[in-house]
Amino acid sequence: TNQNYVDVSVDGNAGKEYKIFIFSPEGIDVGIGLWVNGDTSNNYGHAAQYAMGSPMTSQASKNNTDSGFILIPGAGLLSNSIGISEGILRTKSGYARTYLGTYAYNLQNGGDASGVAVGNMTSWWKNTTDNITSLRFFRRYQSPSVWPLQAGTTIRIYKRN
């Protein structure tokens, strides 16, 4: 069944890094985001470098007022496509809280590569003081709107001390 969020309890100071893998059978114009400690305000930022289209063209983006970590951007996703992401979330207090990952979206079963996007993403949370105790994964639609996660979405998290 579809649900709006996947919540995970963590101790960011005990597990200083978390490896995150995501597979998402997407719909149109959605991606996957992450809130920490229930913070849904504009306390996040990102820098991305990516290639998309056919022929592929390189692009970049940067924002310092995101409303969550961006794990799969998902802007302009095609119908019946999938998105994948893998990255490392650094959670130790007193340091920059960063997510460094790679992603691809608009992958289609029919082999049409015209809308495929691949890229690297660095996201950050501006709070360096509070211990991270919760992760909330959500399906983002032109953030901050939230739709239910698609049935079949898989999120795997591994802690590294």
PDB file of C-alpha atoms in Angstrom:
ATOM      1  CA  THR A   1       0.000   0.000   0.000  1.00  0.00           C
ATOM      2  CA  ASN A   2       1.020   3.590  -0.481  1.00  0.00           C
ATOM      3  CA  GLN A   3       2.050   5.539   2.592  1.00  0.00           C
ATOM      4  CA  ASN A   4       3.135   9.140   2.957  1.00  0.00           C
ATOM      5  CA  TYR A   5       6.380   8.529   4.830  1.00  0.00           C
ATOM      6  CA  VAL A   6       8.921   5.982   5.972  1.00  0.00           C
ATOM      7  CA  ASP A   7      10.249   6.861   9.440  1.00  0.00           C
ATOM      8  CA  VAL A   8      13.525   5.511  10.820  1.00  0.00           C
ATOM      9  CA  SER A   9      14.901   6.095  14.326  1.00  0.00           C
ATOM     10  CA  VAL A  10      18.664   6.648  14.476  1.00  0.00           C
ATOM     11  CA  ASP A  11      21.345   7.960  16.798  1.00  0.00           C
ATOM     12  CA  GLY A  12      23.396  10.259  14.620  1.00  0.00           C
ATOM     13  CA  ASN A  13      26.242  10.461  17.117  1.00  0.00           C
ATOM     14  CA  ALA A  14      26.527   6.670  17.507  1.00  0.00           C
ATOM     15  CA  GLY A  15      26.169   5.945  13.772  1.00  0.00           C
ATOM     16  CA  LYS A  16      28.250   8.700  12.215  1.00  0.00           C
ATOM     17  CA  GLU A  17      27.402   7.675   8.654  1.00  0.00           C
ATOM     18  CA  TYR A  18      24.454   5.995   7.004  1.00  0.00           C
ATOM     19  CA  LYS A  19      24.597   4.432   3.553  1.00  0.00           C
ATOM     20  CA  ILE A  20      21.222   4.847   1.830  1.00  0.00           C
ATOM     21  CA  PHE A  21      19.944   2.983  -1.250  1.00  0.00           C
ATOM     22  CA  ILE A  22      16.612   3.862  -2.869  1.00  0.00           C
ATOM     23  CA  PHE A  23      14.625   2.275  -5.681  1.00  0.00           C
ATOM     24  CA  SER A  24      11.444   4.134  -6.597  1.00  0.00           C
ATOM     25  CA  PRO A  25       8.887   3.147  -9.230  1.00  0.00           C
ATOM     26  CA  GLU A  26       7.936   6.739  -9.901  1.00  0.00           C
ATOM     27  CA  GLY A  27       5.033   8.449 -11.539  1.00  0.00           C
ATOM     28  CA  ILE A  28       5.186  11.929 -13.007  1.00  0.00           C
ATOM     29  CA  ASP A  29       7.048  14.922 -11.498  1.00  0.00           C
ATOM     30  CA  VAL A  30       8.048  13.379  -8.180  1.00  0.00           C
ATOM     31  CA  GLY A  31      11.255  12.503  -6.401  1.00  0.00           C
ATOM     32  CA  ILE A  32      12.357  11.290  -2.980  1.00  0.00           C
ATOM     33  CA  GLY A  33      13.354  13.589  -0.129  1.00  0.00           C
ATOM     34  CA  LEU A  34      14.486  13.250   3.480  1.00  0.00           C
ATOM     35  CA  TRP A  35      13.709  15.286   6.592  1.00  0.00           C
ATOM     36  CA  VAL A  36      15.765  14.913   9.769  1.00  0.00           C
ATOM     37  CA  ASN A  37      14.386  15.418  13.290  1.00  0.00           C
ATOM     38  CA  GLY A  38      11.041  16.540  11.867  1.00  0.00           C
ATOM     39  CA  ASP A  39      12.596  19.676  10.322  1.00  0.00           C
ATOM     40  CA  THR A  40      10.464  20.487   7.265  1.00  0.00           C
ATOM     41  CA  SER A  41      11.502  24.144   6.959  1.00  0.00           C
ATOM     42  CA  ASN A  42      13.992  25.706   4.542  1.00  0.00           C
ATOM     43  CA  ASN A  43      17.053  24.664   6.574  1.00  0.00           C
ATOM     44  CA  TYR A  44      18.635  22.545   3.842  1.00  0.00           C
ATOM     45  CA  GLY A  45      20.636  23.263   0.710  1.00  0.00           C
ATOM     46  CA  HIS A  46      22.007  21.416  -2.301  1.00  0.00           C
ATOM     47  CA  ALA A  47      24.435  21.565  -5.182  1.00  0.00           C
ATOM     48  CA  ALA A  48      23.970  19.203  -8.113  1.00  0.00           C
ATOM     49  CA  GLN A  49      25.667  18.407 -11.384  1.00  0.00           C
ATOM     50  CA  TYR A  50      23.740  16.285 -13.850  1.00  0.00           C
ATOM     51  CA  ALA A  51      23.192  15.317 -17.462  1.00  0.00           C
ATOM     52  CA  MET A  52      19.836  14.700 -19.090  1.00  0.00           C
ATOM     53  CA  GLY A  53      17.981  14.482 -22.363  1.00  0.00           C
ATOM     54  CA  SER A  54      18.831  13.167 -25.779  1.00  0.00           C
ATOM     55  CA  PRO A  55      21.424  14.159 -26.718  1.00  0.00           C
ATOM     56  CA  MET A  56      22.603  14.491 -23.095  1.00  0.00           C
ATOM     57  CA  THR A  57      23.450  17.980 -21.949  1.00  0.00           C
ATOM     58  CA  SER A  58      25.223  18.892 -18.718  1.00  0.00           C
ATOM     59  CA  GLN A  59      23.526  21.166 -16.219  1.00  0.00           C
ATOM     60  CA  ALA A  60      24.016  22.296 -12.629  1.00  0.00           C
ATOM     61  CA  SER A  61      21.872  23.683  -9.826  1.00  0.00           C
ATOM     62  CA  LYS A  62      22.374  25.135  -6.360  1.00  0.00           C
ATOM     63  CA  ASN A  63      19.971  26.250  -3.651  1.00  0.00           C
ATOM     64  CA  ASN A  64      20.465  27.158   0.005  1.00  0.00           C
ATOM     65  CA  THR A  65      16.773  27.153   1.014  1.00  0.00           C
ATOM     66  CA  ASP A  66      15.536  23.618   0.306  1.00  0.00           C
ATOM     67  CA  SER A  67      12.871  22.086   2.532  1.00  0.00           C
ATOM     68  CA  GLY A  68      14.628  18.724   2.920  1.00  0.00           C
ATOM     69  CA  PHE A  69      17.537  16.646   1.657  1.00  0.00           C
ATOM     70  CA  ILE A  70      17.021  15.803  -2.022  1.00  0.00           C
ATOM     71  CA  LEU A  71      17.827  12.142  -2.701  1.00  0.00           C
ATOM     72  CA  ILE A  72      16.171  11.803  -6.126  1.00  0.00           C
ATOM     73  CA  PRO A  73      15.362  15.215  -7.671  1.00  0.00           C
ATOM     74  CA  GLY A  74      12.582  13.942  -9.922  1.00  0.00           C
ATOM     75  CA  ALA A  75      11.716  17.135 -11.774  1.00  0.00           C
ATOM     76  CA  GLY A  76      10.053  16.146 -15.017  1.00  0.00           C
ATOM     77  CA  LEU A  77       9.882  12.425 -14.383  1.00  0.00           C
ATOM     78  CA  LEU A  78       8.236  10.470 -17.166  1.00  0.00           C
ATOM     79  CA  SER A  79       5.217   8.213 -16.658  1.00  0.00           C
ATOM     80  CA  ASN A  80       6.075   4.612 -15.808  1.00  0.00           C
ATOM     81  CA  SER A  81       9.723   5.377 -15.146  1.00  0.00           C
ATOM     82  CA  ILE A  82      11.886   4.511 -12.171  1.00  0.00           C
ATOM     83  CA  GLY A  83      14.330   6.444 -10.026  1.00  0.00           C
ATOM     84  CA  ILE A  84      17.359   5.102  -8.145  1.00  0.00           C
ATOM     85  CA  SER A  85      19.756   6.697  -5.698  1.00  0.00           C
ATOM     86  CA  GLU A  86      22.642   5.741  -3.481  1.00  0.00           C
ATOM     87  CA  GLY A  87      24.586   7.929  -1.096  1.00  0.00           C
ATOM     88  CA  ILE A  88      26.106   8.585   2.301  1.00  0.00           C
ATOM     89  CA  LEU A  89      24.479  10.704   5.010  1.00  0.00           C
ATOM     90  CA  ARG A  90      26.933  12.064   7.600  1.00  0.00           C
ATOM     91  CA  THR A  91      25.156  12.610  10.915  1.00  0.00           C
ATOM     92  CA  LYS A  92      27.716  13.429  13.666  1.00  0.00           C
ATOM     93  CA  SER A  93      26.845  16.571  15.660  1.00  0.00           C
ATOM     94  CA  GLY A  94      29.312  19.415  15.572  1.00  0.00           C
ATOM     95  CA  TYR A  95      30.058  18.830  11.886  1.00  0.00           C
ATOM     96  CA  ALA A  96      28.337  19.674   8.620  1.00  0.00           C
ATOM     97  CA  ARG A  97      25.426  17.246   8.063  1.00  0.00           C
ATOM     98  CA  THR A  98      25.806  16.264   4.447  1.00  0.00           C
ATOM     99  CA  TYR A  99      24.369  13.791   1.992  1.00  0.00           C
ATOM    100  CA  LEU A 100      26.587  12.929  -0.964  1.00  0.00           C
ATOM    101  CA  GLY A 101      24.953  10.730  -3.543  1.00  0.00           C
ATOM    102  CA  THR A 102      24.370   9.706  -7.113  1.00  0.00           C
ATOM    103  CA  TYR A 103      21.019   9.267  -8.787  1.00  0.00           C
ATOM    104  CA  ALA A 104      19.260   8.425 -12.029  1.00  0.00           C
ATOM    105  CA  TYR A 105      15.652   8.907 -12.990  1.00  0.00           C
ATOM    106  CA  ASN A 106      13.354   8.610 -16.002  1.00  0.00           C
ATOM    107  CA  LEU A 107      14.638   5.072 -16.538  1.00  0.00           C
ATOM    108  CA  GLN A 108      11.976   3.297 -18.567  1.00  0.00           C
ATOM    109  CA  ASN A 109      11.264  -0.377 -19.178  1.00  0.00           C
ATOM    110  CA  GLY A 110      10.866   0.201 -22.913  1.00  0.00           C
ATOM    111  CA  GLY A 111      14.472   1.297 -23.306  1.00  0.00           C
ATOM    112  CA  ASP A 112      13.654   4.905 -24.282  1.00  0.00           C
ATOM    113  CA  ALA A 113      16.608   6.947 -23.021  1.00  0.00           C
ATOM    114  CA  SER A 114      15.404  10.337 -24.270  1.00  0.00           C
ATOM    115  CA  GLY A 115      14.475  11.636 -20.814  1.00  0.00           C
ATOM    116  CA  VAL A 116      17.058   9.868 -18.652  1.00  0.00           C
ATOM    117  CA  ALA A 117      18.837  12.046 -16.094  1.00  0.00           C
ATOM    118  CA  VAL A 118      21.942  11.004 -14.147  1.00  0.00           C
ATOM    119  CA  GLY A 119      23.815  13.079 -11.640  1.00  0.00           C
ATOM    120  CA  ASN A 120      25.653  13.742  -8.415  1.00  0.00           C
ATOM    121  CA  MET A 121      24.022  15.544  -5.503  1.00  0.00           C
ATOM    122  CA  THR A 122      25.422  17.116  -2.371  1.00  0.00           C
ATOM    123  CA  SER A 123      22.806  18.238   0.142  1.00  0.00           C
ATOM    124  CA  TRP A 124      23.269  19.725   3.600  1.00  0.00           C
ATOM    125  CA  TRP A 125      21.312  20.465   6.753  1.00  0.00           C
ATOM    126  CA  LYS A 126      22.246  23.789   8.324  1.00  0.00           C
ATOM    127  CA  ASN A 127      21.823  22.569  11.931  1.00  0.00           C
ATOM    128  CA  THR A 128      25.212  21.303  13.167  1.00  0.00           C
ATOM    129  CA  THR A 129      24.291  21.106  16.863  1.00  0.00           C
ATOM    130  CA  ASP A 130      21.334  18.740  17.440  1.00  0.00           C
ATOM    131  CA  ASN A 131      21.816  14.976  17.468  1.00  0.00           C
ATOM    132  CA  ILE A 132      19.951  13.444  14.515  1.00  0.00           C
ATOM    133  CA  THR A 133      17.432  11.011  16.014  1.00  0.00           C
ATOM    134  CA  SER A 134      14.944  10.508  13.177  1.00  0.00           C
ATOM    135  CA  LEU A 135      14.919  10.210   9.399  1.00  0.00           C
ATOM    136  CA  ARG A 136      11.694  10.659   7.441  1.00  0.00           C
ATOM    137  CA  PHE A 137      11.746   9.656   3.777  1.00  0.00           C
ATOM    138  CA  PHE A 138       9.001  11.163   1.635  1.00  0.00           C
ATOM    139  CA  ARG A 139       7.893  11.431  -1.974  1.00  0.00           C
ATOM    140  CA  ARG A 140       8.312  15.033  -3.013  1.00  0.00           C
ATOM    141  CA  TYR A 141       6.315  16.880  -5.632  1.00  0.00           C
ATOM    142  CA  GLN A 142       7.657  20.345  -6.289  1.00  0.00           C
ATOM    143  CA  SER A 143       8.649  20.482  -2.628  1.00  0.00           C
ATOM    144  CA  PRO A 144       7.283  20.911  -0.020  1.00  0.00           C
ATOM    145  CA  SER A 145       4.106  19.159  -1.237  1.00  0.00           C
ATOM    146  CA  VAL A 146       4.080  15.483  -0.291  1.00  0.00           C
ATOM    147  CA  TRP A 147       2.400  12.594  -2.079  1.00  0.00           C
ATOM    148  CA  PRO A 148       2.250   8.983  -0.854  1.00  0.00           C
ATOM    149  CA  LEU A 149       5.306   6.867  -1.617  1.00  0.00           C
ATOM    150  CA  GLN A 150       4.690   4.547  -4.552  1.00  0.00           C
ATOM    151  CA  ALA A 151       4.000   0.884  -3.795  1.00  0.00           C
ATOM    152  CA  GLY A 152       7.246  -0.956  -4.452  1.00  0.00           C
ATOM    153  CA  THR A 153       9.513   1.832  -3.207  1.00  0.00           C
ATOM    154  CA  THR A 154      12.525   0.245  -1.510  1.00  0.00           C
ATOM    155  CA  ILE A 155      14.723   2.104   0.974  1.00  0.00           C
ATOM    156  CA  ARG A 156      17.743   0.351   2.510  1.00  0.00           C
ATOM    157  CA  ILE A 157      19.831   1.986   5.244  1.00  0.00           C
ATOM    158  CA  TYR A 158      23.116   0.733   6.670  1.00  0.00           C
ATOM    159  CA  LYS A 159      24.816   2.279   9.727  1.00  0.00           C
ATOM    160  CA  ARG A 160      28.557   2.772   9.905  1.00  0.00           C
ATOM    161  CA  ASN A 161      30.029   3.715  13.280  1.00  0.00           C
TER     162      ASN A 161
END
